[in-house]
Coordinates of C-alpha atoms in Angstrom, one line a residue:
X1 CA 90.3 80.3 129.8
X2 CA 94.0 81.3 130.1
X3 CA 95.2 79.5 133.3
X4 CA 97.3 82.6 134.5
X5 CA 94.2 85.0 135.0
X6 CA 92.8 83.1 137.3
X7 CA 96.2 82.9 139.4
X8 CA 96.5 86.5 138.7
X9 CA 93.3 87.1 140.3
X10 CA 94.7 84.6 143.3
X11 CA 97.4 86.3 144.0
X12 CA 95.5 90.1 144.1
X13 CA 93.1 88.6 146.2
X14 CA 95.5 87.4 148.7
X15 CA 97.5 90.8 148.6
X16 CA 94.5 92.5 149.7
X17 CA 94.1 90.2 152.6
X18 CA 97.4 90.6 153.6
X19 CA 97.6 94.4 153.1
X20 CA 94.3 94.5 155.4
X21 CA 96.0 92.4 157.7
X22 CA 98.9 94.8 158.1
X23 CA 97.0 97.4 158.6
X24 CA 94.6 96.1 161.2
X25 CA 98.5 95.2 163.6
X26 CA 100.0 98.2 162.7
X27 CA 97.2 100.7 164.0
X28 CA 97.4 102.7 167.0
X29 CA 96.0 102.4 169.2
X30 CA 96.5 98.1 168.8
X31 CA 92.7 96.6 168.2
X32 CA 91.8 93.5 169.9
X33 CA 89.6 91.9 172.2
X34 CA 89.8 92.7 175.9
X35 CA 91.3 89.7 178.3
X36 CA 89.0 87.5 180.0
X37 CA 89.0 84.2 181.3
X38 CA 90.0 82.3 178.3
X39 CA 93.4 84.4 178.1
X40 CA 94.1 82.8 181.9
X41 CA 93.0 79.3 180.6
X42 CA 95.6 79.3 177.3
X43 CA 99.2 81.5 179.3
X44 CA 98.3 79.0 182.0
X45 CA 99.4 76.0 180.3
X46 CA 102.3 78.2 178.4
X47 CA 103.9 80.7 180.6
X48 CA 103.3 83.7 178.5
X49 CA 101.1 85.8 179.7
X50 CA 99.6 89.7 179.2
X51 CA 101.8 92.4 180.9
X52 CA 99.9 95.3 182.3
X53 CA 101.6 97.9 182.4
X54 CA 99.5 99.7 184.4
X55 CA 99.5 97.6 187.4
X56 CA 102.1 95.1 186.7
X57 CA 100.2 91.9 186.9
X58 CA 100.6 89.1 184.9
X59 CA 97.6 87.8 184.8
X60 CA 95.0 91.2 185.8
X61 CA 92.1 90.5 183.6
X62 CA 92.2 94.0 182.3
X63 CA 88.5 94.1 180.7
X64 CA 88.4 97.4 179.8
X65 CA 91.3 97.7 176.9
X66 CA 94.0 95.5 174.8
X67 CA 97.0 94.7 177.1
X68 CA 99.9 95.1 174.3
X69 CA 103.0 93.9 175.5
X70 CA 103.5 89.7 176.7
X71 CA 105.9 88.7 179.1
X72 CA 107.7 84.9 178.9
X73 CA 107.8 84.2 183.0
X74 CA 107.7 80.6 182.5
X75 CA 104.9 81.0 185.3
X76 CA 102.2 78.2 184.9
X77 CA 99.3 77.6 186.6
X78 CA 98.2 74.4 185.9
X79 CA 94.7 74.7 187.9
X80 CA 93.2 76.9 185.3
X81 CA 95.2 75.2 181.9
X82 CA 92.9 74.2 178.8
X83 CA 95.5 73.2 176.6
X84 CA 94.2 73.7 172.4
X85 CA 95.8 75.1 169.4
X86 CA 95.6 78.4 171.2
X87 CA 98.4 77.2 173.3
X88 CA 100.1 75.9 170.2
X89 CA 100.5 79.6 168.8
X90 CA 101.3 80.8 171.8
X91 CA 104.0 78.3 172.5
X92 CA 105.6 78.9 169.6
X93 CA 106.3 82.7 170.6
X94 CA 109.3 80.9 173.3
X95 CA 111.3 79.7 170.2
X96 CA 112.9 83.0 170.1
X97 CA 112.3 84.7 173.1
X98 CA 114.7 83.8 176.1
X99 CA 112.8 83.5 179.7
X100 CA 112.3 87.1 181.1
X101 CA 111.2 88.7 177.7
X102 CA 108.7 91.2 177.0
X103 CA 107.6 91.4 173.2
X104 CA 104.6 92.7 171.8
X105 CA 101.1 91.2 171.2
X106 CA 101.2 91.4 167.1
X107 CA 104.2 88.6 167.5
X108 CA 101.1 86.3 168.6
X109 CA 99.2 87.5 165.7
X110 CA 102.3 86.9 163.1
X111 CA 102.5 83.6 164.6
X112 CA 98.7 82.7 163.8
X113 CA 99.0 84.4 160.3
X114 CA 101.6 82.2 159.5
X115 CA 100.3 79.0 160.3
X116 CA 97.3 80.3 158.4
X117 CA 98.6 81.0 155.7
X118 CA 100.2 77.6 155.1
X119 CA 97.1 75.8 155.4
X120 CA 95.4 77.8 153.1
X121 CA 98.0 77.3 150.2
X122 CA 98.5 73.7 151.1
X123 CA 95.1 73.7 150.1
X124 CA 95.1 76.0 147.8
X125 CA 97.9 73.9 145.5
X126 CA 95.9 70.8 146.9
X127 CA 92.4 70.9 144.5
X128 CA 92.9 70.9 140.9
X129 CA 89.7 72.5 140.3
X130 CA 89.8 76.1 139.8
X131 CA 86.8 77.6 140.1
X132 CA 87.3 75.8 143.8
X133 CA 90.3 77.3 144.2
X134 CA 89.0 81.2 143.5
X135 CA 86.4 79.5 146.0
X136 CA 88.4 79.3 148.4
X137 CA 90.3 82.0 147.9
X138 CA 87.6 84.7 148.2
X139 CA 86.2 83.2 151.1
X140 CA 89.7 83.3 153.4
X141 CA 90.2 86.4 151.9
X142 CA 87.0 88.1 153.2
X143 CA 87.2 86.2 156.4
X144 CA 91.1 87.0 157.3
X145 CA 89.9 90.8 156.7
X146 CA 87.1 91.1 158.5
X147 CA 87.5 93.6 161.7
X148 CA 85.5 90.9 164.2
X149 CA 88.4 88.3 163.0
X150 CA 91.0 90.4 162.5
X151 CA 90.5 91.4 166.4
X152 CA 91.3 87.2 167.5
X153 CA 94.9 87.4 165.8
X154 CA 95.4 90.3 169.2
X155 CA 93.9 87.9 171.3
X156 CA 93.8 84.3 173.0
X157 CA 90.4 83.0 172.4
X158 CA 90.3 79.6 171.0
X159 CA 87.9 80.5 168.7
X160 CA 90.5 81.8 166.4
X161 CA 91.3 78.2 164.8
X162 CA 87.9 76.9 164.3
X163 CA 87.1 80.8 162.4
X164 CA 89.4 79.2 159.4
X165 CA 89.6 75.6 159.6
X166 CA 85.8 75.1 159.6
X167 CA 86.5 76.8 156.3
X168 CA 89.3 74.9 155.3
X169 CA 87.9 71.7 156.2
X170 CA 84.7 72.2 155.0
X171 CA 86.3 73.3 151.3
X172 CA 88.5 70.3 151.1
X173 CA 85.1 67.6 151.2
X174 CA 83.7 69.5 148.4
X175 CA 87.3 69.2 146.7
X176 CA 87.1 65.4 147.6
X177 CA 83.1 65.1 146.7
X178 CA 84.3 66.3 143.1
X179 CA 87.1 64.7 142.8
X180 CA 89.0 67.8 142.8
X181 CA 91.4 67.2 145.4
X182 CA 95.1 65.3 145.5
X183 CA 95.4 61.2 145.9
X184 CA 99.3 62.3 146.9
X185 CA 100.4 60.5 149.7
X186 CA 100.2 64.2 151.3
X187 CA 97.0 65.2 150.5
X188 CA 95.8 62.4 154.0
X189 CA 98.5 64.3 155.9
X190 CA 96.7 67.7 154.9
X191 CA 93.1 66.1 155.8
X192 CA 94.8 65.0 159.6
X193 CA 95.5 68.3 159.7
X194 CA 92.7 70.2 159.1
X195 CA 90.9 68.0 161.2
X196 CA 92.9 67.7 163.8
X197 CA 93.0 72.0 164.0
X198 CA 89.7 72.2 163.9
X199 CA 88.8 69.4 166.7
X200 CA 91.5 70.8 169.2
X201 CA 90.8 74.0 169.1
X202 CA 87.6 74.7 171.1
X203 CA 85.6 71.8 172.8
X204 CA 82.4 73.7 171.5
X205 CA 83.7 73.1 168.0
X206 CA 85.3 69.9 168.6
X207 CA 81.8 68.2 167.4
X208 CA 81.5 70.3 164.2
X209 CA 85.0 68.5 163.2
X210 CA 82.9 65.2 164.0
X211 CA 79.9 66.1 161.7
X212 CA 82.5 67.3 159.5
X213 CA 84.7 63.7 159.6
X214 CA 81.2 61.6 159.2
X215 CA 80.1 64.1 156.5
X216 CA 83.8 63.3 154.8
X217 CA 83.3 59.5 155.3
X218 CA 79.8 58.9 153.9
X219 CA 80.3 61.1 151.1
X220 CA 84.1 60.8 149.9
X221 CA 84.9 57.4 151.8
X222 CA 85.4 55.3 149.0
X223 CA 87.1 57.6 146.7
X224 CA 89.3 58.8 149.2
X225 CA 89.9 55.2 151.7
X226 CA 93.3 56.4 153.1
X227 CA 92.1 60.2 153.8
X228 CA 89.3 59.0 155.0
X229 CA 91.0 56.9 157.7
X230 CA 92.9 59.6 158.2
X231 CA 90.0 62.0 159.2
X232 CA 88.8 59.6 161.6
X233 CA 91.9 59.0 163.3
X234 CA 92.5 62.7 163.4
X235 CA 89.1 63.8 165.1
X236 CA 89.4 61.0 167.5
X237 CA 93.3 62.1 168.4
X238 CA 91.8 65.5 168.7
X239 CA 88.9 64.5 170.9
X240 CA 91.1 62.7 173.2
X241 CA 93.5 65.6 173.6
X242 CA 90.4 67.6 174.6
X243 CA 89.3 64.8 177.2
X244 CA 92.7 64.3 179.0
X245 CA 95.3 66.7 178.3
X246 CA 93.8 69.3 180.9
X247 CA 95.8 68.8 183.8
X248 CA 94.4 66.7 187.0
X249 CA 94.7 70.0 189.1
X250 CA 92.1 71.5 186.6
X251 CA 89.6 69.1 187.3
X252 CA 87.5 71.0 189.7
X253 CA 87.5 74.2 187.7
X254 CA 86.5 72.5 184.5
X255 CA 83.4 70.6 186.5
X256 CA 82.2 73.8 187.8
X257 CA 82.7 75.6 184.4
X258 CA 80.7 72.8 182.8
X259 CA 78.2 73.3 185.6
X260 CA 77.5 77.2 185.0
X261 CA 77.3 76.1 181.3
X262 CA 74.0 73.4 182.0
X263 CA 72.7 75.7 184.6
X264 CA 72.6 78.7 181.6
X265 CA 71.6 76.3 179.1
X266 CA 68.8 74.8 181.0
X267 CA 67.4 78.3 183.2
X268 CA 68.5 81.1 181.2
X269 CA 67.7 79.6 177.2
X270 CA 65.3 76.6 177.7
X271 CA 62.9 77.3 180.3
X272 CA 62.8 80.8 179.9
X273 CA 61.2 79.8 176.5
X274 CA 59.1 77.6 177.7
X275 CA 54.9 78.4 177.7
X276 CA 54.8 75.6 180.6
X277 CA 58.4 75.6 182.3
X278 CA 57.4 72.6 184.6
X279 CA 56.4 70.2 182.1
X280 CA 60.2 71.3 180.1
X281 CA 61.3 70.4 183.5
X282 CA 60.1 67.1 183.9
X283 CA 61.3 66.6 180.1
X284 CA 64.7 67.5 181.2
X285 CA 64.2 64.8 184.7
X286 CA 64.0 67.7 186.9
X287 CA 61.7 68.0 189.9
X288 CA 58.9 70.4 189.4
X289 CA 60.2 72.9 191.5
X290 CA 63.0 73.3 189.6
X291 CA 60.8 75.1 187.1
X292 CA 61.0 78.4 189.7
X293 CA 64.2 79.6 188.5
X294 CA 63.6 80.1 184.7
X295 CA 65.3 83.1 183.5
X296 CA 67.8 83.0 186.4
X297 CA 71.7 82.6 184.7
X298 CA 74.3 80.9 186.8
X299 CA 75.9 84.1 187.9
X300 CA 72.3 85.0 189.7
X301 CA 72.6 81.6 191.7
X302 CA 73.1 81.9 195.3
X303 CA 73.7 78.7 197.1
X304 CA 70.0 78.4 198.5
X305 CA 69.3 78.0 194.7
X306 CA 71.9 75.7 194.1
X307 CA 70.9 73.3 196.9
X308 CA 66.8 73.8 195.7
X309 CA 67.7 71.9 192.2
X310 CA 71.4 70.4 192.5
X311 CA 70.5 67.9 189.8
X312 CA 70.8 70.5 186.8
X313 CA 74.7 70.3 186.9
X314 CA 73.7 66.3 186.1
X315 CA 71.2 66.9 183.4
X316 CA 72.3 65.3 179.8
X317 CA 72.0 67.8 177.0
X318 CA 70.7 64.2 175.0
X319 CA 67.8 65.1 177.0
X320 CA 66.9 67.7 174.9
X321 CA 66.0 65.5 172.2
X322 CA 62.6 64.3 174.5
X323 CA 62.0 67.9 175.2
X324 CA 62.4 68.6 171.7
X325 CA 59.2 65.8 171.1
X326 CA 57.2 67.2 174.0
X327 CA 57.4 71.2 173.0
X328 CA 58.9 71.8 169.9
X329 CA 57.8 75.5 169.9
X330 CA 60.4 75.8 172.8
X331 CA 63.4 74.7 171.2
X332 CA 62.2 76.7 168.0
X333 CA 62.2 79.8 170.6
X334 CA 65.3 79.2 171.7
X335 CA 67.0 79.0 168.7
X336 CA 65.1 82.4 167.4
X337 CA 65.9 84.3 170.6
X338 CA 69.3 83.3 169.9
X339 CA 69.4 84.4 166.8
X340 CA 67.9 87.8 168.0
X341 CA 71.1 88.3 170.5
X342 CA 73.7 87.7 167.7
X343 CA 75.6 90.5 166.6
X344 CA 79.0 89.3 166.4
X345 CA 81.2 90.1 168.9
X346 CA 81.0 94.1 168.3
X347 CA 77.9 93.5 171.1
X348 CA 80.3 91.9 173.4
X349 CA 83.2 94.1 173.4
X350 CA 81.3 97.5 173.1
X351 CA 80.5 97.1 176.9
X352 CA 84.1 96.9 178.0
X353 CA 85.9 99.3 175.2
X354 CA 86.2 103.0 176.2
X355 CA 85.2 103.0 171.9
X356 CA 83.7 100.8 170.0
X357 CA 85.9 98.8 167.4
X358 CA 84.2 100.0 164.5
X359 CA 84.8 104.2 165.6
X360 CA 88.4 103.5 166.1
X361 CA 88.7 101.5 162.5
X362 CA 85.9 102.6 160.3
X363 CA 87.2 101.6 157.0
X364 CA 88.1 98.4 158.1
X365 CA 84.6 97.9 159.7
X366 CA 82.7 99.4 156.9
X367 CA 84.2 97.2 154.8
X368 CA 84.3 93.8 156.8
X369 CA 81.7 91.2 155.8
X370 CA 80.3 91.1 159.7
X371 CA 79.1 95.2 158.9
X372 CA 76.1 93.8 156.7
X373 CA 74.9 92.4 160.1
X374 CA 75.6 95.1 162.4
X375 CA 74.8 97.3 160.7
X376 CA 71.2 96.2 159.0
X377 CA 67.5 97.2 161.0
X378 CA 66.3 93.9 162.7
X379 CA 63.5 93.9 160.5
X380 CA 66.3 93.4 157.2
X381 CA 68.2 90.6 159.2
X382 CA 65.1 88.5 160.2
X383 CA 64.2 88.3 156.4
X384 CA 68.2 87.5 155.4
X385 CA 68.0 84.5 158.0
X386 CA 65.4 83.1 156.4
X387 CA 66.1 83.5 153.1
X388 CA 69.5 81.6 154.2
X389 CA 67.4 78.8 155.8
X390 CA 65.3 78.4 152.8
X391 CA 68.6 78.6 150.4
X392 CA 70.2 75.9 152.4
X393 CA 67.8 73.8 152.3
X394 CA 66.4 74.2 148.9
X395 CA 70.7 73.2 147.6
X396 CA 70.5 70.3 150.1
X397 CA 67.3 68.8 148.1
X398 CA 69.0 69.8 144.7
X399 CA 72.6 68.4 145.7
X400 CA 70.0 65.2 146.3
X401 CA 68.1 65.3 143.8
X402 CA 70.9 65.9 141.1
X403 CA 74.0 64.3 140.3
X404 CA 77.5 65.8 138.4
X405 CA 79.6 68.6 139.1
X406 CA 76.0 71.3 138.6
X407 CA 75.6 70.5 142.0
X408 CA 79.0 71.6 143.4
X409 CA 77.3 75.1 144.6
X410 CA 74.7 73.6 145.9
X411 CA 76.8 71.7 148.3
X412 CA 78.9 74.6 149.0
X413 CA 76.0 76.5 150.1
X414 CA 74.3 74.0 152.1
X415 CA 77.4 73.0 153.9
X416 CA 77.6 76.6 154.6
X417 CA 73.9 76.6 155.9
X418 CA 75.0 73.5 157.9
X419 CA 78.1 75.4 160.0
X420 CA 75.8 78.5 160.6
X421 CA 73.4 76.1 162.1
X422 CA 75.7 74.3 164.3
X423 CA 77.4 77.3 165.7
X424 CA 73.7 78.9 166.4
X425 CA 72.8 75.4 167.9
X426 CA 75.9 74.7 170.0
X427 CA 76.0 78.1 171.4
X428 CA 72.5 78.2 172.8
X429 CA 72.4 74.9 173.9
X430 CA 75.9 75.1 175.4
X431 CA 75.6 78.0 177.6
X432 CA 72.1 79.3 177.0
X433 CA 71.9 83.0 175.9
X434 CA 75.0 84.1 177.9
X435 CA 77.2 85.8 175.3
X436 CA 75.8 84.6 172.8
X437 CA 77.8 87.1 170.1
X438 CA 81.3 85.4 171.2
X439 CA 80.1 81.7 171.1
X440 CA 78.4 82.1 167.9
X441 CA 81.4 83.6 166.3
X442 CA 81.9 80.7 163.6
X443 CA 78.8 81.6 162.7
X444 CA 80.6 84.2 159.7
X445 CA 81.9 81.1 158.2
X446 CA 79.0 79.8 157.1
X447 CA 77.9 82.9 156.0
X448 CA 80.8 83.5 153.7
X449 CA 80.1 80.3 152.5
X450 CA 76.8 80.2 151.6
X451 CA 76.5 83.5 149.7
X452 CA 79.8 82.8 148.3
X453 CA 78.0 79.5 146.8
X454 CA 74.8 81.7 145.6
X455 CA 77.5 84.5 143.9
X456 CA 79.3 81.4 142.0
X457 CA 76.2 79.3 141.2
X458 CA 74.5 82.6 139.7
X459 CA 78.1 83.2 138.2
X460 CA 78.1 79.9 136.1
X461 CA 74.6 80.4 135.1
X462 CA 75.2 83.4 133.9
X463 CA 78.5 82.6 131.6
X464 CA 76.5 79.4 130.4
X465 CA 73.6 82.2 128.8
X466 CA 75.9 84.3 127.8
X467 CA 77.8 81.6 125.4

């Protein structure tokens, strides 16, 4: 094959990407995702934070709608900071503003595009192999233009980062499996990159990057020594940012955060799905009594409740692995009823819009990847599930089984399969099924991935019947 086509076909690809891009910042009114928390936790550590114009606050949640316009006050509150690559972005925005400044929100979103963007051709001019590359390429593509992503570029949720760097990171093993990626002295600086991205940016997603590093080691470390090394170093530099960066005044905040996140994950996921919540509870150490206040979230607790079973701010999550032995049916209903709340983050936000995301862009909704979920009856998306499951696992025996560059979809897709897990799993267990549609929003990833890695594998077996 002429080796222009397939860079022809590159470079439209990425057009259409940007052009979607474009038109996602330039509409009016600006689509995003309302402040929350999380917007406090990043402008905290940076100084830049949302201006409402409405009531001139600089940090007003403002729920209900975008706020479009930033202000650089230099005002930090270190008592809510949670410094990550959110911050990074957001940081970079004071390079050309002066203190005082107010400057609109799509600035943030140029600012993540760019970074982006470089990353992805790094990579991009990184593998030699180019039915990875057009890989790659059509998965960023449809991720960077789907309208639930789209919406983080207009936004400070740390979720952003791990949306493409799971993908990045996940693309360059299969590179390095099939020896499709570059022994250039940069090529390790591009893996402690990737890595390091996807390990800072959200402590929920700080662990994929660890199955992602030992995933790297045990299958590329010996072809790849020095970007191997350099995966490990990264992910534990990235874990110790996430560990002790916060600020000391934080400290309290982040122990009660982490304490409304075990109190969900234990009363409103696990032993609400529990046929016999005592004996879960004895599984998990708790007292018996404890058992009482399945199906109550942490934002039902009073302080009567709190002081009946104190010890569930202690209980390890490792626990769950003897629960898991005792009543496997509960896990297995956790996980379902998980999977039953997820609807990408159109669920979340519909509550707090005055219109829902996809009324105000229909062609960019209709069109977004994320639409085949929303939009399909129940019934449809319980059978497309489990014809992912059984897909993933049926490449992971093959990618076994078999040997040589036939099994490079196979990997793709099961390494797909292997993210949407994880994000399903870490999200349930994490904070039970409270919002489920925001933490599970890595979940598309995986998605891409693994259908991208059925359309190529049926691809290749076509072409090889046709000559």
């Amino acid at each position: 094959m002429n080796q222009r086509w397939p860079w022809l076909v590159i470079a439209v690809l990425v057009l259409i990407g940007l052009i979607r891009f474009f038109t996602f910042s330039t509409h009016t009114p600006l689509l995003g995702y309302p402040n929350n928390f999380d917007f406090l936790r990043t402008s905290s550590c940076v100084g830049i934070w949302n201006f409402d114009e409405r009531s001139e606050f600089f940090h007003s949640p403002a729920p209900d709608r975008v706020v479009a316009t930033l202000v650089y006050n230099g005002e930090r509150l270190w008592q809510f900071c949670n410094p990550s690559t959110e911050t990074l972005y957001l940081s970079s925005l004071r390079l050309w503003h002066k203190l005082g400044d107010h400057f609109s929100l799509q600035q943030l979103g140029y600012a993540k595009l760019a970074v982006v963007l470089v990353a992805f051709s790094w990579l991009l001019f990184a593998i030699s192999s180019m039915r990875l590359r057009l890989f790659l390429t059509i998965s960023f593509v449809l991720l960077l233009g789907d309208l639930s992503v789209l919406m983080y570029f207009h936004s400070l949720y740390p979720v952003f980062t791990s949306l493409f760097f799971s993908l990045f990171l996940a693309v360059a093993l299969l590179a390095c499996r099939f020896n499709a990626f570059t022994h250039h002295r940069s090529g390790w600086l591009l893996m402690a990159g990737l890595t390091f991205f996807l390990g800072f940016s959200n402590q929920q997603y700080m662990f994929l990057g660890v199955v992602m590093a030992a995933l790297f080691v045990l299958m590329n470390g010996r072809r790849y020594p020095s970007h191997a090394v350099a995966v490990l170093c990264s992910i534990t530099l990235a874990g110790l940012c996430q560990l002790y960066l916060r600020p000391v005044e934080s400290k309290d905040l982040y122990a009660n955060i982490d304490r409304v996140n075990r109190t969900d994950t234990i009363f409103y996921g696990v032993l609400m799905n529990s046929s016999n919540p005592q004996e879960a509870a004895a599984a998990l150490g708790l007292r018996p009594e404890c058992a009482q206040f399945a199906g109550v979230s942490a934002h039902m607790f009073n302080e009567q409740r709190v002081n009946t079973c104190p010890e569930v701010s202690q209980v390890n999550r490792f626990k769950l692995l003897n629960l898991a032995f005792r009543q496997p049916a509960t896990i297995a209903k956790t996980l379902l009823n998980g999977v039953n709340e997820y609807q990408f983050v159109y669920g979340f936000i519909k509550h707090y819009f005055p219109h829902h995301a996809s009324e105000l862009a229909p062609a960019l909704f209709a069109s977004s990847p994320s639409s085949l979920i929303v939009a399909s009856p129940r019934p449809l998306y319980y059978v497309g599930l489990a014809m992912m499951t059984l897909i993933a696992a049926m490449a992971f025996v093959f990618s076994l089984v078999s040997r040589g560059k036939d099994t490079l979809w196979a990997c793709a897709i099961w390494v797909g399969g292997l993210v949407c897990f994880y994000t399903l799993f870490s999200a349930v267990f994490g904070d039970g099924m409270v919002e489920v549609e925001r933490h599970m929003a890595v979940f598309l990833t995986g998605f891409i991935m693994l259908w991208m890695g059925v359309f190529f594998q049926l691809a290749q077996r076509w072409m090889r019947h046709v000559h």
